[in-house]
Short mmCIF file of C-alpha atoms in Angstrom, two decimals:
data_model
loop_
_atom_site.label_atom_id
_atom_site.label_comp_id
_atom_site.label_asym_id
_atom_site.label_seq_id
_atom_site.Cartn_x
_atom_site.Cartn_y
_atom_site.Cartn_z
CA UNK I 1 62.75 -9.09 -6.86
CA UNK I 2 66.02 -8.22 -5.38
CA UNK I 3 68.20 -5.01 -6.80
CA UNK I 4 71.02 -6.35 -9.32
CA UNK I 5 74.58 -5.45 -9.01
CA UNK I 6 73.81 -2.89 -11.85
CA UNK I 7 70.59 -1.28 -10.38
CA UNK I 8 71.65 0.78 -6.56
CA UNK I 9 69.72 3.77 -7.46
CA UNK I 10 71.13 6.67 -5.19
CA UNK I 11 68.53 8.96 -5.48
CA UNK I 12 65.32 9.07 -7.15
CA UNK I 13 66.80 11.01 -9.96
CA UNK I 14 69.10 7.79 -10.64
CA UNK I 15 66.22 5.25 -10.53
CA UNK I 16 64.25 7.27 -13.35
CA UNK I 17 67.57 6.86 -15.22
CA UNK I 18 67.90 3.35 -14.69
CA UNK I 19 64.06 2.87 -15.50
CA UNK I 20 64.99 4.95 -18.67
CA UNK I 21 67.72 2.26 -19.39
CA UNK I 22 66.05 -0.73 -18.96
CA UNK I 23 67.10 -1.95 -15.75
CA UNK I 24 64.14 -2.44 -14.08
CA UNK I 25 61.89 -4.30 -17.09
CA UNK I 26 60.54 -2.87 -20.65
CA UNK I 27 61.40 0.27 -22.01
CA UNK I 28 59.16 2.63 -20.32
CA UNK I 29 58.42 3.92 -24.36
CA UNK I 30 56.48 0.78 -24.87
CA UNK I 31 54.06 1.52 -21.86
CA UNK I 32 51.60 3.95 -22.04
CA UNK I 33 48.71 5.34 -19.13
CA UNK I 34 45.79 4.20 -19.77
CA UNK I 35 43.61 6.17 -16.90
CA UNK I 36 44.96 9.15 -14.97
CA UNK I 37 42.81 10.51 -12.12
CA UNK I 38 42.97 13.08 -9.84
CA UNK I 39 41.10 12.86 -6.07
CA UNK I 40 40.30 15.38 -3.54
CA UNK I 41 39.53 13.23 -0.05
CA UNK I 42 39.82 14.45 3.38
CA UNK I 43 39.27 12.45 6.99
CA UNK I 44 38.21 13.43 10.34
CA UNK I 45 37.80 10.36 12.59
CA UNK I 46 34.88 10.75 15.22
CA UNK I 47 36.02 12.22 18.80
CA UNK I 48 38.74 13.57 16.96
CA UNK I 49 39.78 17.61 16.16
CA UNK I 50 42.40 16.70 13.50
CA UNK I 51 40.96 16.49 9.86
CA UNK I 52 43.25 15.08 7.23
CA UNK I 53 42.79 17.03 3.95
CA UNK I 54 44.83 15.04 0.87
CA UNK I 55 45.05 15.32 -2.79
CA UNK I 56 46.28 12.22 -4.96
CA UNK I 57 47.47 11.99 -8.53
CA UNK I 58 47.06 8.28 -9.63
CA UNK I 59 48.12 6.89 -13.50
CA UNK I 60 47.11 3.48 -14.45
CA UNK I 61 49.58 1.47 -16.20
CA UNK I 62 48.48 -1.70 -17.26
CA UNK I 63 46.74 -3.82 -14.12
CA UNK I 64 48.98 -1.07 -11.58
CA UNK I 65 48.30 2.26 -10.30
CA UNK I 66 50.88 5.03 -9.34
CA UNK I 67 50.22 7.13 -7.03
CA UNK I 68 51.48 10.49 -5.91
CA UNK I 69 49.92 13.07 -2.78
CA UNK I 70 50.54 16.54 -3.38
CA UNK I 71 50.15 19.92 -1.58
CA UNK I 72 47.06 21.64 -2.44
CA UNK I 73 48.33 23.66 -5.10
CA UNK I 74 51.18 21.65 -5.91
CA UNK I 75 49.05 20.19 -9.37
CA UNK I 76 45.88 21.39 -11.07
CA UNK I 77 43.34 19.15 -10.97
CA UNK I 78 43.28 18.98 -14.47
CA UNK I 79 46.26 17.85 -15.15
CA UNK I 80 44.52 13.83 -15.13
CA UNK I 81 42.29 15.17 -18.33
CA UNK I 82 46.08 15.94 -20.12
CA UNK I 83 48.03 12.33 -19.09
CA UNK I 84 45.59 9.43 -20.34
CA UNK I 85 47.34 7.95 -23.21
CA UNK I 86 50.90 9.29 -22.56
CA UNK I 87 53.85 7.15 -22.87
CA UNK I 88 55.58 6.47 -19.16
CA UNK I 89 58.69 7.61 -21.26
CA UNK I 90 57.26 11.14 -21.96
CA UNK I 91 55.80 11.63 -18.68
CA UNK I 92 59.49 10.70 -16.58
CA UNK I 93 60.90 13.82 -18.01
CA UNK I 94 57.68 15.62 -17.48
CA UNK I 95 58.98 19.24 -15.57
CA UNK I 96 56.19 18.38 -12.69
CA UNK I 97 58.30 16.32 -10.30
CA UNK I 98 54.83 14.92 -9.00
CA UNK I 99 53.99 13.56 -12.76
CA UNK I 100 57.50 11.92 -12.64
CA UNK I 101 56.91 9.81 -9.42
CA UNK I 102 53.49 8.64 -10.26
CA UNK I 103 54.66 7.50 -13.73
CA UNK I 104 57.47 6.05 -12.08
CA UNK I 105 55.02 4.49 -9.25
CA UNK I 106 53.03 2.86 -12.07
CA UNK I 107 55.86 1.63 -13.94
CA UNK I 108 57.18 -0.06 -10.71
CA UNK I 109 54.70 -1.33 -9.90
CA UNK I 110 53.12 -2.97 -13.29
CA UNK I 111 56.90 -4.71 -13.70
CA UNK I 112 57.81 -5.65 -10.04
CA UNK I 113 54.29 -6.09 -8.08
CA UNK I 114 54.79 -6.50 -4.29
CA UNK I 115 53.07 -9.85 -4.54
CA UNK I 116 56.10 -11.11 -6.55
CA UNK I 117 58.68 -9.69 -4.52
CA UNK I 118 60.41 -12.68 -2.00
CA UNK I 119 61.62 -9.83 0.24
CA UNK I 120 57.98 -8.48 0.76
CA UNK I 121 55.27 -9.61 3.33
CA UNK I 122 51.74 -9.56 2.17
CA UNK I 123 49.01 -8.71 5.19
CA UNK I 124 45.51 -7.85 4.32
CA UNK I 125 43.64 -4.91 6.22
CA UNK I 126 40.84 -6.06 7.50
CA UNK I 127 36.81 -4.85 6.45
CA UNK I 128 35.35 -2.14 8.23
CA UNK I 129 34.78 1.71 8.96
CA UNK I 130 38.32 3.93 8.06
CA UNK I 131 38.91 4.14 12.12
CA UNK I 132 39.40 -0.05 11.92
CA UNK I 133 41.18 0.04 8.61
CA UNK I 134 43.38 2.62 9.48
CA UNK I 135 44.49 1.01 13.05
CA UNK I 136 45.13 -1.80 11.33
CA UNK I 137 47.67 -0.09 9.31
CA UNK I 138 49.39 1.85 11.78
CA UNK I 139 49.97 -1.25 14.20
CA UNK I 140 51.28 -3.02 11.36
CA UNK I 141 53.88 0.11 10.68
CA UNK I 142 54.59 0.36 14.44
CA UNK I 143 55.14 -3.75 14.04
CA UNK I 144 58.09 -2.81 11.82
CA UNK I 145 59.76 -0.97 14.87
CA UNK I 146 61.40 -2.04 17.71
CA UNK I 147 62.31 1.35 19.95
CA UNK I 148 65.06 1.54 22.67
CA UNK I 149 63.57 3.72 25.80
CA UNK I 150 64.61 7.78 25.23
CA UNK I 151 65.67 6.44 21.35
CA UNK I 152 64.67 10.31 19.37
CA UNK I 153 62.97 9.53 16.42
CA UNK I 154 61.77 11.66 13.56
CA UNK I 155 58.48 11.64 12.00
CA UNK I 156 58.49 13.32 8.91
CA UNK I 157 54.85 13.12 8.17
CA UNK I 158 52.78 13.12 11.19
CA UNK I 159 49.82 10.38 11.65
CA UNK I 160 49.01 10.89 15.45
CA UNK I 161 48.20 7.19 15.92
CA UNK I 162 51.97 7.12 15.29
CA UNK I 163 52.91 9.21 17.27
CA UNK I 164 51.12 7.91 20.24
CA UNK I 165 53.06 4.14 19.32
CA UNK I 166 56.70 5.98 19.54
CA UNK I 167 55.74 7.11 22.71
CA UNK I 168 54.41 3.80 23.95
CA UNK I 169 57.74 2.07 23.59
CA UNK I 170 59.57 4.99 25.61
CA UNK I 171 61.07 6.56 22.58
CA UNK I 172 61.23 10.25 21.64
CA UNK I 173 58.93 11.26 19.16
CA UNK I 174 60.70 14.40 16.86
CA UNK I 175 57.26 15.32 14.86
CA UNK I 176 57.85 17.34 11.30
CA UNK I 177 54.79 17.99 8.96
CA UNK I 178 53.85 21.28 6.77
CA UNK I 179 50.49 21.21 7.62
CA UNK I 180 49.92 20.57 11.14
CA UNK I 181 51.26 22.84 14.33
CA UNK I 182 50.55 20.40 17.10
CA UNK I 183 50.27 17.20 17.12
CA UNK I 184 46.49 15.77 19.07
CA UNK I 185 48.47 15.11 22.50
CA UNK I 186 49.73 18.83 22.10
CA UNK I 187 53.51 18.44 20.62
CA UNK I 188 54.74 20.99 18.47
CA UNK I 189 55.30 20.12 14.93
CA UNK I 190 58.44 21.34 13.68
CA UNK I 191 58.16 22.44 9.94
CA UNK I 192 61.70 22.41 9.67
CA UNK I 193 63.35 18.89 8.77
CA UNK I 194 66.95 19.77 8.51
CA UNK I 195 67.08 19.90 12.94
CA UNK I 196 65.67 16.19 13.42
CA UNK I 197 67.66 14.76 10.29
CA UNK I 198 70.45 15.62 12.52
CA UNK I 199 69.19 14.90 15.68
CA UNK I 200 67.41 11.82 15.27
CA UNK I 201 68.30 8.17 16.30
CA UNK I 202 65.82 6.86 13.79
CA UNK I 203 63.79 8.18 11.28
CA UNK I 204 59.97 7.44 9.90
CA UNK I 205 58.90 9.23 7.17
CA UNK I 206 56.11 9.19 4.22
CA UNK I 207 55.86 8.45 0.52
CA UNK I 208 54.91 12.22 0.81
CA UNK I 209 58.32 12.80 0.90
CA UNK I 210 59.29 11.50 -2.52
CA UNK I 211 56.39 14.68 -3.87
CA UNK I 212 58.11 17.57 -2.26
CA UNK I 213 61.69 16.87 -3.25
CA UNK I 214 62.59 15.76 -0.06
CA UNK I 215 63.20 12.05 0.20
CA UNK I 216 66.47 12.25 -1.37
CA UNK I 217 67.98 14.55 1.61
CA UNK I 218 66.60 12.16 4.08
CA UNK I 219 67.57 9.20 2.19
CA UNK I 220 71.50 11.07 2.39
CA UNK I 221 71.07 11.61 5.86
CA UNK I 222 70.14 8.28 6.79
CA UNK I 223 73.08 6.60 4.94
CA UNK I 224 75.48 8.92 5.99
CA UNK I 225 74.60 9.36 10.03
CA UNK I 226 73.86 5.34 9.51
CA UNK I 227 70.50 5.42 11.48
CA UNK I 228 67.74 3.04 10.54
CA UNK I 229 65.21 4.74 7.93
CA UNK I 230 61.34 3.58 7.50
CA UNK I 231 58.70 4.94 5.15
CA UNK I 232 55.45 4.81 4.71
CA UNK I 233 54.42 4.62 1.31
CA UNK I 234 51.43 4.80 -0.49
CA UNK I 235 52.71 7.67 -2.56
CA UNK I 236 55.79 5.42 -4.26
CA UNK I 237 55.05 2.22 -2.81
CA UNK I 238 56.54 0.69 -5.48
CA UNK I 239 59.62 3.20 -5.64
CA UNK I 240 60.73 2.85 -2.38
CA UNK I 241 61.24 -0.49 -2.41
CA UNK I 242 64.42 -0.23 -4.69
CA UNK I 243 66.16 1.47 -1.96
CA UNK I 244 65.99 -1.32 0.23
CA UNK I 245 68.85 -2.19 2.05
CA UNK I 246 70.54 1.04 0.30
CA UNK I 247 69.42 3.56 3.04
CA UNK I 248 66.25 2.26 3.97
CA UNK I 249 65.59 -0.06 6.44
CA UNK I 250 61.90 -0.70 6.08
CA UNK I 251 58.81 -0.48 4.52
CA UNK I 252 55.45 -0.26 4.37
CA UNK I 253 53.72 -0.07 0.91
CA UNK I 254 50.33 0.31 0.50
CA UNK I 255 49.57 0.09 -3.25
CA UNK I 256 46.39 1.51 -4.10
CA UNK I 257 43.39 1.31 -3.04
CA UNK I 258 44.13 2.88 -0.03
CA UNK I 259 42.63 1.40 3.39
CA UNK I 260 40.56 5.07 2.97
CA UNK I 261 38.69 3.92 -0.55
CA UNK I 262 37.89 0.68 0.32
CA UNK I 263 35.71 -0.75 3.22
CA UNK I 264 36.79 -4.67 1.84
CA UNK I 265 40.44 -6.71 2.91
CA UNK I 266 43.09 -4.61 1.17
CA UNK I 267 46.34 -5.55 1.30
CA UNK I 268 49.76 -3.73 2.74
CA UNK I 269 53.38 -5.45 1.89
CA UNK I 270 55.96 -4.80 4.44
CA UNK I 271 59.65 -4.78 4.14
CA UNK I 272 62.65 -5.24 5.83
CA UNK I 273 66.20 -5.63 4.61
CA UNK I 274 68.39 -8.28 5.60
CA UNK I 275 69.81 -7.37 9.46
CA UNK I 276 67.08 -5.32 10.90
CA UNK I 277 64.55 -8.21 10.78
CA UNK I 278 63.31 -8.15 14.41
CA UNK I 279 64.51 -4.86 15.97
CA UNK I 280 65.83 -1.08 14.92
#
C-alpha cells in the first residue's frame, strides 16, 4: 500500500516513531518474535578471487522475517538466543540499532507484504546453483536503471556483477564498500562515502546501509542534490519501501530467503515511484 498523507517518514528514526504510533498497522506491543536467528554464510563463485563473507540477524514475526546484515563484530551471535519471545515494541527501542531494523523489517513486512503492495512488481528467481540465482538478481537490479553515457554513479555496497552493468551502459561507476579495496576489474574502492554523495549523478546503494547508520545521510543527500536513489534491499526490504517516492527512486527487495539459501524460484519485488518508470 501507498504512504498516507500522515505517514512521510524522513528518516528511519521517524518511521520507528510512526510504527510506534500506529501508522503503519497494529501496535507493535501486540506482536511479539517468535524465532530469532543468527547466520554466518560466505560466497566465492568459481573462477572468481572475491569471497563474500556476511552475517545476518533475522526475527520472525508472524508468517514474515526481518532481516538485518551486520559487520562482523557489529552483534554477538548470541544475541538470537536473547530475542525469541520479545515484543516488536521492546525490541524498537532496543540500544543495538541492528535489533531496531530487523524488528522493524519484520513488522513491515508481516503488515504490508510486497505481494500486497499495487506499487510493487513480483519476479521469481529462477532454480539453480547461487552463480544463476544471483545473475538473475543483478540483471533484474540493473533492469531498474537506465544510465546516460559518462552519468557518475555511486555504489555504496559493491556487488562486482554491478559494477560491470554501470559500466556496460557507458556510465561512471563511483565504487564505496568497507570491506573490499578493489573492485574484480581492478577499481579502487573508496571507503569514504561523503566524496561520491557529492559527486554522484545517481546513486545505488544496499539495505546494508540502513545497519551502519548510514542510509539516512544518503537518503538527505539524495533529496537534497535531487539525484535518483536505488537500493538494494534484503536487509530492510520491507523498510525501504516507505520511502518511496520520498527520496528513493527504486527498489529492489528481496524478502527472505535470499537467492543464496534457496536453490528453488524465490521471489524479488521491484519498485519504482511514479515518474522514473522507464529511465533514471
Amino acid at each position: 500500500m501507498p504512504l498516507s498523507d500522515h505517514a512521510q517518514p524522513t528518516s528511519v528514526a521517524t518511521l520507528i516513531h510512526d510504527v510506534q504510533r500506529g501508522l503503519y498497522g497494529p501496535d507493535p506491543e501486540t506482536l511479539s518474535v517468535v524465532g530469532a536467528f543468527w547466520i554466518r554464510q560466505s560466497t566465492q563463485f568459481p573462477g572468481t578471487q572475491q569471497k563474500y563473507r556476511n552475517y545476518y540477524l533475522l526475527l520472525r514475526v508472524g508468517a514474515a522475517f526481518g532481516a538485518c546484515c551486520v559487520e562482523r563484530d557489529q552483534l554477538d551471535s548470541a544475541v538470537a538466543e536473547e530475542l525469541s519471545g520479545q515484543p516488536v515494541s521492546t525490541l524498537l527501542k532496543d540500544e543495538r540499532l541492528a535489533v531496531r531494523i530487523a524488528a522493524l523489517d519484520a513488522y513491515l513486512n508481516a503488515v504490508l507484504p510486497h505481494r500486497d503492495d499495487a506499487r510493487a512488481t513480483p519476479m521469481m528467481l529462477p532454480s539453480g546453483t547461487p552463480p544463476v540465482r544471483a545473475v538473475a538478481r543483478d540483471e533484474a537490479i540493473v533492469g531498474l536503471l537506465k544510465l546516460q553515457t559518462a552519468q557518475r554513479v555511486g555504489l555504496i555496497g559493491v556487488v562486482n556483477p554491478l559494477v560491470k552493468a554501470i559500466q556496460q551502459q557507458g556510465a561512471i561507476c563511483l565504487p564505496c564498500d568497507f570491506n573490499m579495496a578493489h573492485t574484480q576489474d581492478g577499481l579502487i574502492v573508496n571507503q569514504d562515502m561523503q566524496p561520491i554523495l557529492e559527486q554522484a549523478d545517481v546513486l545505488i546503494v544496499t539495505g546494508m546501509t540502513l545497519s551502519n547508520g548510514s542510509f539516512d545521510q544518503i537518503l538527505a543527500a539524495a533529496r537534497r542534490r535531487a539525484i535518483p536513489l536505488i537500493v538494494y534491499a534484503q536487509t530492510g526490504s520491507g523498510i525501504v519501501p516507505r520511502f518511496l517516492g520520498h527520496g528513493v527512486t527504486a527498489i529492489s527487495a528481496e524478502p527472505f530467503p535470499f537467492s543464496q539459501f534457496s536453490a528453488d524460484p524465490t521471489p524479488i519485488y521491484l519498485y519504482r515511484s511514479q515518474g522514473h518508470e522507464s529511465s533514471i
